[in-house]
Amino acid sequence: MTDEGYWFRPRRYGFGSGVPIKWQGWALVLVTLAVIWSVVFWFPDRPLIIISVAVPAAIVCAIIAARTTRGGWRWRWGEKD
């Protein structure tokens, strides 16, 4: 099976993406973390700003990860899948 076009490996157990398998997946995770960290760093006493940036950043990251995960997001039971 080829991983052409997929950025993330599926989780073995549970729902969602596993570890990134391409540099694009790692870049997505690192950029998302950098955005959230920088907002927390620059606005530590402004929870509304932190939430208004962190939540959309996490949602966008999750949507992109779901679309670029081999096999998509679905519940997995380990070796049975």
PDB file of N, CA and C in Angstrom:
ATOM      1  N   MET A   1       0.845  -1.171   0.000  1.00  0.00           N
ATOM      2  CA  MET A   1       0.000   0.000   0.000  1.00  0.00           C
ATOM      3  C   MET A   1       0.891   1.235   0.000  1.00  0.00           C
ATOM      4  N   THR A   2       0.580   2.163  -0.820  1.00  0.00           N
ATOM      5  CA  THR A   2       1.373   3.381  -0.924  1.00  0.00           C
ATOM      6  C   THR A   2       0.774   4.488  -0.073  1.00  0.00           C
ATOM      7  N   ASP A   3       1.630   5.333   0.438  1.00  0.00           N
ATOM      8  CA  ASP A   3       1.181   6.468   1.241  1.00  0.00           C
ATOM      9  C   ASP A   3       1.168   7.747   0.421  1.00  0.00           C
ATOM     10  N   GLU A   4       1.137   7.620  -0.889  1.00  0.00           N
ATOM     11  CA  GLU A   4       1.135   8.774  -1.787  1.00  0.00           C
ATOM     12  C   GLU A   4      -0.071   9.674  -1.496  1.00  0.00           C
ATOM     13  N   GLY A   5       0.181  10.915  -1.189  1.00  0.00           N
ATOM     14  CA  GLY A   5      -0.897  11.870  -0.962  1.00  0.00           C
ATOM     15  C   GLY A   5      -1.408  11.914   0.462  1.00  0.00           C
ATOM     16  N   TYR A   6      -1.020  10.961   1.305  1.00  0.00           N
ATOM     17  CA  TYR A   6      -1.473  10.965   2.697  1.00  0.00           C
ATOM     18  C   TYR A   6      -0.382  11.541   3.585  1.00  0.00           C
ATOM     19  N   TRP A   7      -0.799  12.352   4.538  1.00  0.00           N
ATOM     20  CA  TRP A   7       0.161  12.989   5.440  1.00  0.00           C
ATOM     21  C   TRP A   7       0.213  12.302   6.794  1.00  0.00           C
ATOM     22  N   PHE A   8      -0.861  11.576   7.149  1.00  0.00           N
ATOM     23  CA  PHE A   8      -0.952  10.969   8.463  1.00  0.00           C
ATOM     24  C   PHE A   8      -1.262   9.485   8.357  1.00  0.00           C
ATOM     25  N   ARG A   9      -0.717   8.728   9.289  1.00  0.00           N
ATOM     26  CA  ARG A   9      -1.016   7.313   9.435  1.00  0.00           C
ATOM     27  C   ARG A   9      -2.282   7.215  10.297  1.00  0.00           C
ATOM     28  N   PRO A  10      -3.158   6.260  10.022  1.00  0.00           N
ATOM     29  CA  PRO A  10      -4.336   6.116  10.882  1.00  0.00           C
ATOM     30  C   PRO A  10      -3.945   5.563  12.248  1.00  0.00           C
ATOM     31  N   ARG A  11      -4.736   5.877  13.246  1.00  0.00           N
ATOM     32  CA  ARG A  11      -4.497   5.322  14.576  1.00  0.00           C
ATOM     33  C   ARG A  11      -4.782   3.831  14.559  1.00  0.00           C
ATOM     34  N   ARG A  12      -4.086   3.082  15.368  1.00  0.00           N
ATOM     35  CA  ARG A  12      -4.342   1.646  15.450  1.00  0.00           C
ATOM     36  C   ARG A  12      -5.604   1.373  16.264  1.00  0.00           C
ATOM     37  N   TYR A  13      -5.791   2.107  17.344  1.00  0.00           N
ATOM     38  CA  TYR A  13      -6.967   1.971  18.187  1.00  0.00           C
ATOM     39  C   TYR A  13      -7.639   3.327  18.317  1.00  0.00           C
ATOM     40  N   GLY A  14      -8.940   3.364  18.227  1.00  0.00           N
ATOM     41  CA  GLY A  14      -9.659   4.605  18.432  1.00  0.00           C
ATOM     42  C   GLY A  14      -9.976   5.328  17.141  1.00  0.00           C
ATOM     43  N   PHE A  15     -10.216   6.620  17.285  1.00  0.00           N
ATOM     44  CA  PHE A  15     -10.708   7.454  16.200  1.00  0.00           C
ATOM     45  C   PHE A  15      -9.708   8.566  15.930  1.00  0.00           C
ATOM     46  N   GLY A  16      -9.409   8.842  14.669  1.00  0.00           N
ATOM     47  CA  GLY A  16      -8.572   9.981  14.335  1.00  0.00           C
ATOM     48  C   GLY A  16      -7.289   9.618  13.629  1.00  0.00           C
ATOM     49  N   SER A  17      -6.388  10.595  13.599  1.00  0.00           N
ATOM     50  CA  SER A  17      -5.096  10.434  12.924  1.00  0.00           C
ATOM     51  C   SER A  17      -4.043   9.974  13.905  1.00  0.00           C
ATOM     52  N   GLY A  18      -3.059   9.292  13.360  1.00  0.00           N
ATOM     53  CA  GLY A  18      -1.913   8.893  14.153  1.00  0.00           C
ATOM     54  C   GLY A  18      -0.745   9.827  13.893  1.00  0.00           C
ATOM     55  N   VAL A  19       0.418   9.259  13.806  1.00  0.00           N
ATOM     56  CA  VAL A  19       1.656  10.016  13.620  1.00  0.00           C
ATOM     57  C   VAL A  19       1.756  10.506  12.169  1.00  0.00           C
ATOM     58  N   PRO A  20       2.250  11.735  11.973  1.00  0.00           N
ATOM     59  CA  PRO A  20       2.485  12.186  10.598  1.00  0.00           C
ATOM     60  C   PRO A  20       3.516  11.300   9.900  1.00  0.00           C
ATOM     61  N   ILE A  21       3.288  11.042   8.607  1.00  0.00           N
ATOM     62  CA  ILE A  21       4.216  10.209   7.849  1.00  0.00           C
ATOM     63  C   ILE A  21       4.906  10.988   6.736  1.00  0.00           C
ATOM     64  N   LYS A  22       4.514  12.220   6.540  1.00  0.00           N
ATOM     65  CA  LYS A  22       5.136  13.088   5.534  1.00  0.00           C
ATOM     66  C   LYS A  22       5.496  14.415   6.189  1.00  0.00           C
ATOM     67  N   TRP A  23       6.386  15.140   5.536  1.00  0.00           N
ATOM     68  CA  TRP A  23       6.815  16.421   6.092  1.00  0.00           C
ATOM     69  C   TRP A  23       5.652  17.400   6.170  1.00  0.00           C
ATOM     70  N   GLN A  24       4.672  17.282   5.274  1.00  0.00           N
ATOM     71  CA  GLN A  24       3.528  18.185   5.303  1.00  0.00           C
ATOM     72  C   GLN A  24       2.708  17.990   6.582  1.00  0.00           C
ATOM     73  N   GLY A  25       2.582  16.754   7.025  1.00  0.00           N
ATOM     74  CA  GLY A  25       1.871  16.477   8.272  1.00  0.00           C
ATOM     75  C   GLY A  25       2.592  17.061   9.473  1.00  0.00           C
ATOM     76  N   TRP A  26       3.909  16.876   9.490  1.00  0.00           N
ATOM     77  CA  TRP A  26       4.695  17.463  10.583  1.00  0.00           C
ATOM     78  C   TRP A  26       4.612  18.987  10.554  1.00  0.00           C
ATOM     79  N   ALA A  27       4.664  19.562   9.365  1.00  0.00           N
ATOM     80  CA  ALA A  27       4.572  21.018   9.246  1.00  0.00           C
ATOM     81  C   ALA A  27       3.219  21.514   9.752  1.00  0.00           C
ATOM     82  N   LEU A  28       2.146  20.807   9.408  1.00  0.00           N
ATOM     83  CA  LEU A  28       0.815  21.195   9.875  1.00  0.00           C
ATOM     84  C   LEU A  28       0.748  21.186  11.398  1.00  0.00           C
ATOM     85  N   VAL A  29       1.248  20.126  12.010  1.00  0.00           N
ATOM     86  CA  VAL A  29       1.225  20.026  13.471  1.00  0.00           C
ATOM     87  C   VAL A  29       2.080  21.127  14.101  1.00  0.00           C
ATOM     88  N   LEU A  30       3.276  21.335  13.574  1.00  0.00           N
ATOM     89  CA  LEU A  30       4.171  22.343  14.152  1.00  0.00           C
ATOM     90  C   LEU A  30       3.636  23.762  13.976  1.00  0.00           C
ATOM     91  N   VAL A  31       3.062  24.064  12.826  1.00  0.00           N
ATOM     92  CA  VAL A  31       2.491  25.402  12.609  1.00  0.00           C
ATOM     93  C   VAL A  31       1.305  25.625  13.534  1.00  0.00           C
ATOM     94  N   THR A  32       0.461  24.617  13.688  1.00  0.00           N
ATOM     95  CA  THR A  32      -0.684  24.754  14.595  1.00  0.00           C
ATOM     96  C   THR A  32      -0.220  24.994  16.025  1.00  0.00           C
ATOM     97  N   LEU A  33       0.762  24.206  16.472  1.00  0.00           N
ATOM     98  CA  LEU A  33       1.293  24.405  17.820  1.00  0.00           C
ATOM     99  C   LEU A  33       1.956  25.770  17.973  1.00  0.00           C
ATOM    100  N   ALA A  34       2.668  26.221  16.941  1.00  0.00           N
ATOM    101  CA  ALA A  34       3.326  27.530  17.005  1.00  0.00           C
ATOM    102  C   ALA A  34       2.306  28.662  17.089  1.00  0.00           C
ATOM    103  N   VAL A  35       1.221  28.545  16.334  1.00  0.00           N
ATOM    104  CA  VAL A  35       0.172  29.581  16.382  1.00  0.00           C
ATOM    105  C   VAL A  35      -0.440  29.638  17.775  1.00  0.00           C
ATOM    106  N   ILE A  36      -0.797  28.474  18.318  1.00  0.00           N
ATOM    107  CA  ILE A  36      -1.419  28.448  19.647  1.00  0.00           C
ATOM    108  C   ILE A  36      -0.442  28.938  20.710  1.00  0.00           C
ATOM    109  N   TRP A  37       0.800  28.474  20.647  1.00  0.00           N
ATOM    110  CA  TRP A  37       1.784  28.888  21.630  1.00  0.00           C
ATOM    111  C   TRP A  37       2.039  30.396  21.564  1.00  0.00           C
ATOM    112  N   SER A  38       2.145  30.936  20.359  1.00  0.00           N
ATOM    113  CA  SER A  38       2.435  32.370  20.238  1.00  0.00           C
ATOM    114  C   SER A  38       1.288  33.222  20.772  1.00  0.00           C
ATOM    115  N   VAL A  39       0.061  32.799  20.549  1.00  0.00           N
ATOM    116  CA  VAL A  39      -1.078  33.555  21.087  1.00  0.00           C
ATOM    117  C   VAL A  39      -1.074  33.493  22.614  1.00  0.00           C
ATOM    118  N   VAL A  40      -0.791  32.323  23.167  1.00  0.00           N
ATOM    119  CA  VAL A  40      -0.725  32.202  24.626  1.00  0.00           C
ATOM    120  C   VAL A  40       0.428  33.042  25.176  1.00  0.00           C
ATOM    121  N   PHE A  41       1.550  33.071  24.460  1.00  0.00           N
ATOM    122  CA  PHE A  41       2.708  33.841  24.904  1.00  0.00           C
ATOM    123  C   PHE A  41       2.446  35.344  24.850  1.00  0.00           C
ATOM    124  N   TRP A  42       1.842  35.829  23.763  1.00  0.00           N
ATOM    125  CA  TRP A  42       1.649  37.261  23.587  1.00  0.00           C
ATOM    126  C   TRP A  42       0.441  37.813  24.342  1.00  0.00           C
ATOM    127  N   PHE A  43      -0.545  36.980  24.603  1.00  0.00           N
ATOM    128  CA  PHE A  43      -1.752  37.434  25.289  1.00  0.00           C
ATOM    129  C   PHE A  43      -2.088  36.521  26.467  1.00  0.00           C
ATOM    130  N   PRO A  44      -1.204  36.424  27.461  1.00  0.00           N
ATOM    131  CA  PRO A  44      -1.437  35.466  28.549  1.00  0.00           C
ATOM    132  C   PRO A  44      -2.652  35.803  29.418  1.00  0.00           C
ATOM    133  N   ASP A  45      -3.015  37.070  29.489  1.00  0.00           N
ATOM    134  CA  ASP A  45      -4.134  37.481  30.344  1.00  0.00           C
ATOM    135  C   ASP A  45      -5.401  37.766  29.563  1.00  0.00           C
ATOM    136  N   ARG A  46      -5.464  37.314  28.325  1.00  0.00           N
ATOM    137  CA  ARG A  46      -6.625  37.564  27.468  1.00  0.00           C
ATOM    138  C   ARG A  46      -7.223  36.236  26.989  1.00  0.00           C
ATOM    139  N   PRO A  47      -7.964  35.542  27.841  1.00  0.00           N
ATOM    140  CA  PRO A  47      -8.465  34.215  27.465  1.00  0.00           C
ATOM    141  C   PRO A  47      -9.393  34.228  26.253  1.00  0.00           C
ATOM    142  N   LEU A  48     -10.125  35.308  26.049  1.00  0.00           N
ATOM    143  CA  LEU A  48     -11.027  35.372  24.899  1.00  0.00           C
ATOM    144  C   LEU A  48     -10.236  35.376  23.583  1.00  0.00           C
ATOM    145  N   ILE A  49      -9.132  36.090  23.557  1.00  0.00           N
ATOM    146  CA  ILE A  49      -8.276  36.101  22.362  1.00  0.00           C
ATOM    147  C   ILE A  49      -7.650  34.727  22.156  1.00  0.00           C
ATOM    148  N   ILE A  50      -7.175  34.119  23.239  1.00  0.00           N
ATOM    149  CA  ILE A  50      -6.555  32.800  23.133  1.00  0.00           C
ATOM    150  C   ILE A  50      -7.556  31.788  22.580  1.00  0.00           C
ATOM    151  N   ILE A  51      -8.750  31.781  23.119  1.00  0.00           N
ATOM    152  CA  ILE A  51      -9.776  30.840  22.667  1.00  0.00           C
ATOM    153  C   ILE A  51     -10.186  31.127  21.230  1.00  0.00           C
ATOM    154  N   SER A  52     -10.318  32.413  20.890  1.00  0.00           N
ATOM    155  CA  SER A  52     -10.780  32.762  19.544  1.00  0.00           C
ATOM    156  C   SER A  52      -9.743  32.451  18.466  1.00  0.00           C
ATOM    157  N   VAL A  53      -8.501  32.230  18.840  1.00  0.00           N
ATOM    158  CA  VAL A  53      -7.475  31.832  17.869  1.00  0.00           C
ATOM    159  C   VAL A  53      -7.188  30.337  17.977  1.00  0.00           C
ATOM    160  N   ALA A  54      -7.093  29.811  19.185  1.00  0.00           N
ATOM    161  CA  ALA A  54      -6.709  28.411  19.378  1.00  0.00           C
ATOM    162  C   ALA A  54      -7.772  27.438  18.866  1.00  0.00           C
ATOM    163  N   VAL A  55      -9.033  27.719  19.125  1.00  0.00           N
ATOM    164  CA  VAL A  55     -10.084  26.796  18.704  1.00  0.00           C
ATOM    165  C   VAL A  55     -10.172  26.702  17.172  1.00  0.00           C
ATOM    166  N   PRO A  56     -10.244  27.825  16.440  1.00  0.00           N
ATOM    167  CA  PRO A  56     -10.250  27.690  14.973  1.00  0.00           C
ATOM    168  C   PRO A  56      -8.979  27.043  14.421  1.00  0.00           C
ATOM    169  N   ALA A  57      -7.827  27.325  15.022  1.00  0.00           N
ATOM    170  CA  ALA A  57      -6.585  26.702  14.556  1.00  0.00           C
ATOM    171  C   ALA A  57      -6.640  25.185  14.741  1.00  0.00           C
ATOM    172  N   ALA A  58      -7.145  24.740  15.872  1.00  0.00           N
ATOM    173  CA  ALA A  58      -7.266  23.310  16.128  1.00  0.00           C
ATOM    174  C   ALA A  58      -8.290  22.665  15.199  1.00  0.00           C
ATOM    175  N   ILE A  59      -9.384  23.347  14.930  1.00  0.00           N
ATOM    176  CA  ILE A  59     -10.417  22.815  14.032  1.00  0.00           C
ATOM    177  C   ILE A  59      -9.870  22.687  12.610  1.00  0.00           C
ATOM    178  N   VAL A  60      -9.176  23.709  12.139  1.00  0.00           N
ATOM    179  CA  VAL A  60      -8.593  23.652  10.790  1.00  0.00           C
ATOM    180  C   VAL A  60      -7.570  22.523  10.708  1.00  0.00           C
ATOM    181  N   CYS A  61      -6.750  22.381  11.734  1.00  0.00           N
ATOM    182  CA  CYS A  61      -5.769  21.296  11.762  1.00  0.00           C
ATOM    183  C   CYS A  61      -6.467  19.942  11.721  1.00  0.00           C
ATOM    184  N   ALA A  62      -7.530  19.776  12.486  1.00  0.00           N
ATOM    185  CA  ALA A  62      -8.262  18.504  12.516  1.00  0.00           C
ATOM    186  C   ALA A  62      -8.911  18.197  11.170  1.00  0.00           C
ATOM    187  N   ILE A  63      -9.477  19.200  10.523  1.00  0.00           N
ATOM    188  CA  ILE A  63     -10.107  18.989   9.211  1.00  0.00           C
ATOM    189  C   ILE A  63      -9.077  18.562   8.178  1.00  0.00           C
ATOM    190  N   ILE A  64      -7.950  19.258   8.158  1.00  0.00           N
ATOM    191  CA  ILE A  64      -6.891  18.900   7.201  1.00  0.00           C
ATOM    192  C   ILE A  64      -6.351  17.507   7.511  1.00  0.00           C
ATOM    193  N   ALA A  65      -6.150  17.207   8.785  1.00  0.00           N
ATOM    194  CA  ALA A  65      -5.652  15.886   9.167  1.00  0.00           C
ATOM    195  C   ALA A  65      -6.642  14.794   8.777  1.00  0.00           C
ATOM    196  N   ALA A  66      -7.922  15.035   8.951  1.00  0.00           N
ATOM    197  CA  ALA A  66      -8.926  14.035   8.592  1.00  0.00           C
ATOM    198  C   ALA A  66      -8.926  13.764   7.093  1.00  0.00           C
ATOM    199  N   ARG A  67      -8.756  14.798   6.305  1.00  0.00           N
ATOM    200  CA  ARG A  67      -8.768  14.630   4.849  1.00  0.00           C
ATOM    201  C   ARG A  67      -7.488  14.010   4.312  1.00  0.00           C
ATOM    202  N   THR A  68      -6.412  14.084   5.082  1.00  0.00           N
ATOM    203  CA  THR A  68      -5.133  13.569   4.598  1.00  0.00           C
ATOM    204  C   THR A  68      -4.652  12.358   5.395  1.00  0.00           C
ATOM    205  N   THR A  69      -5.567  11.683   6.079  1.00  0.00           N
ATOM    206  CA  THR A  69      -5.230  10.451   6.795  1.00  0.00           C
ATOM    207  C   THR A  69      -5.550   9.261   5.913  1.00  0.00           C
ATOM    208  N   ARG A  70      -4.611   8.349   5.792  1.00  0.00           N
ATOM    209  CA  ARG A  70      -4.819   7.133   4.991  1.00  0.00           C
ATOM    210  C   ARG A  70      -5.993   6.353   5.574  1.00  0.00           C
ATOM    211  N   GLY A  71      -7.033   6.159   4.783  1.00  0.00           N
ATOM    212  CA  GLY A  71      -8.219   5.439   5.229  1.00  0.00           C
ATOM    213  C   GLY A  71      -9.246   6.311   5.922  1.00  0.00           C
ATOM    214  N   GLY A  72      -8.954   7.586   6.097  1.00  0.00           N
ATOM    215  CA  GLY A  72      -9.898   8.498   6.743  1.00  0.00           C
ATOM    216  C   GLY A  72     -10.016   8.270   8.237  1.00  0.00           C
ATOM    217  N   TRP A  73     -10.866   9.053   8.852  1.00  0.00           N
ATOM    218  CA  TRP A  73     -11.111   8.920  10.282  1.00  0.00           C
ATOM    219  C   TRP A  73     -12.283   7.987  10.486  1.00  0.00           C
ATOM    220  N   ARG A  74     -12.045   6.917  11.186  1.00  0.00           N
ATOM    221  CA  ARG A  74     -13.092   5.996  11.606  1.00  0.00           C
ATOM    222  C   ARG A  74     -12.585   5.243  12.822  1.00  0.00           C
ATOM    223  N   TRP A  75     -13.482   4.583  13.521  1.00  0.00           N
ATOM    224  CA  TRP A  75     -13.095   3.839  14.713  1.00  0.00           C
ATOM    225  C   TRP A  75     -12.324   2.599  14.293  1.00  0.00           C
ATOM    226  N   ARG A  76     -11.215   2.349  14.949  1.00  0.00           N
ATOM    227  CA  ARG A  76     -10.383   1.187  14.652  1.00  0.00           C
ATOM    228  C   ARG A  76     -10.159   0.354  15.905  1.00  0.00           C
ATOM    229  N   TRP A  77     -10.084  -0.958  15.702  1.00  0.00           N
ATOM    230  CA  TRP A  77      -9.912  -1.904  16.800  1.00  0.00           C
ATOM    231  C   TRP A  77      -8.592  -2.654  16.692  1.00  0.00           C
ATOM    232  N   GLY A  78      -7.554  -2.015  16.300  1.00  0.00           N
ATOM    233  CA  GLY A  78      -6.240  -2.671  16.263  1.00  0.00           C
ATOM    234  C   GLY A  78      -6.039  -3.509  15.031  1.00  0.00           C
ATOM    235  N   GLU A  79      -5.600  -4.722  15.219  1.00  0.00           N
ATOM    236  CA  GLU A  79      -5.241  -5.608  14.117  1.00  0.00           C
ATOM    237  C   GLU A  79      -6.446  -6.077  13.299  1.00  0.00           C
ATOM    238  N   LYS A  80      -7.650  -5.953  13.811  1.00  0.00           N
ATOM    239  CA  LYS A  80      -8.840  -6.389  13.076  1.00  0.00           C
ATOM    240  C   LYS A  80      -9.110  -5.516  11.861  1.00  0.00           C
ATOM    241  N   ASP A  81      -8.641  -4.281  11.856  1.00  0.00           N
ATOM    242  CA  ASP A  81      -8.917  -3.341  10.763  1.00  0.00           C
ATOM    243  C   ASP A  81      -7.768  -3.278   9.799  1.00  0.00           C
TER     244      ASP A  81
END
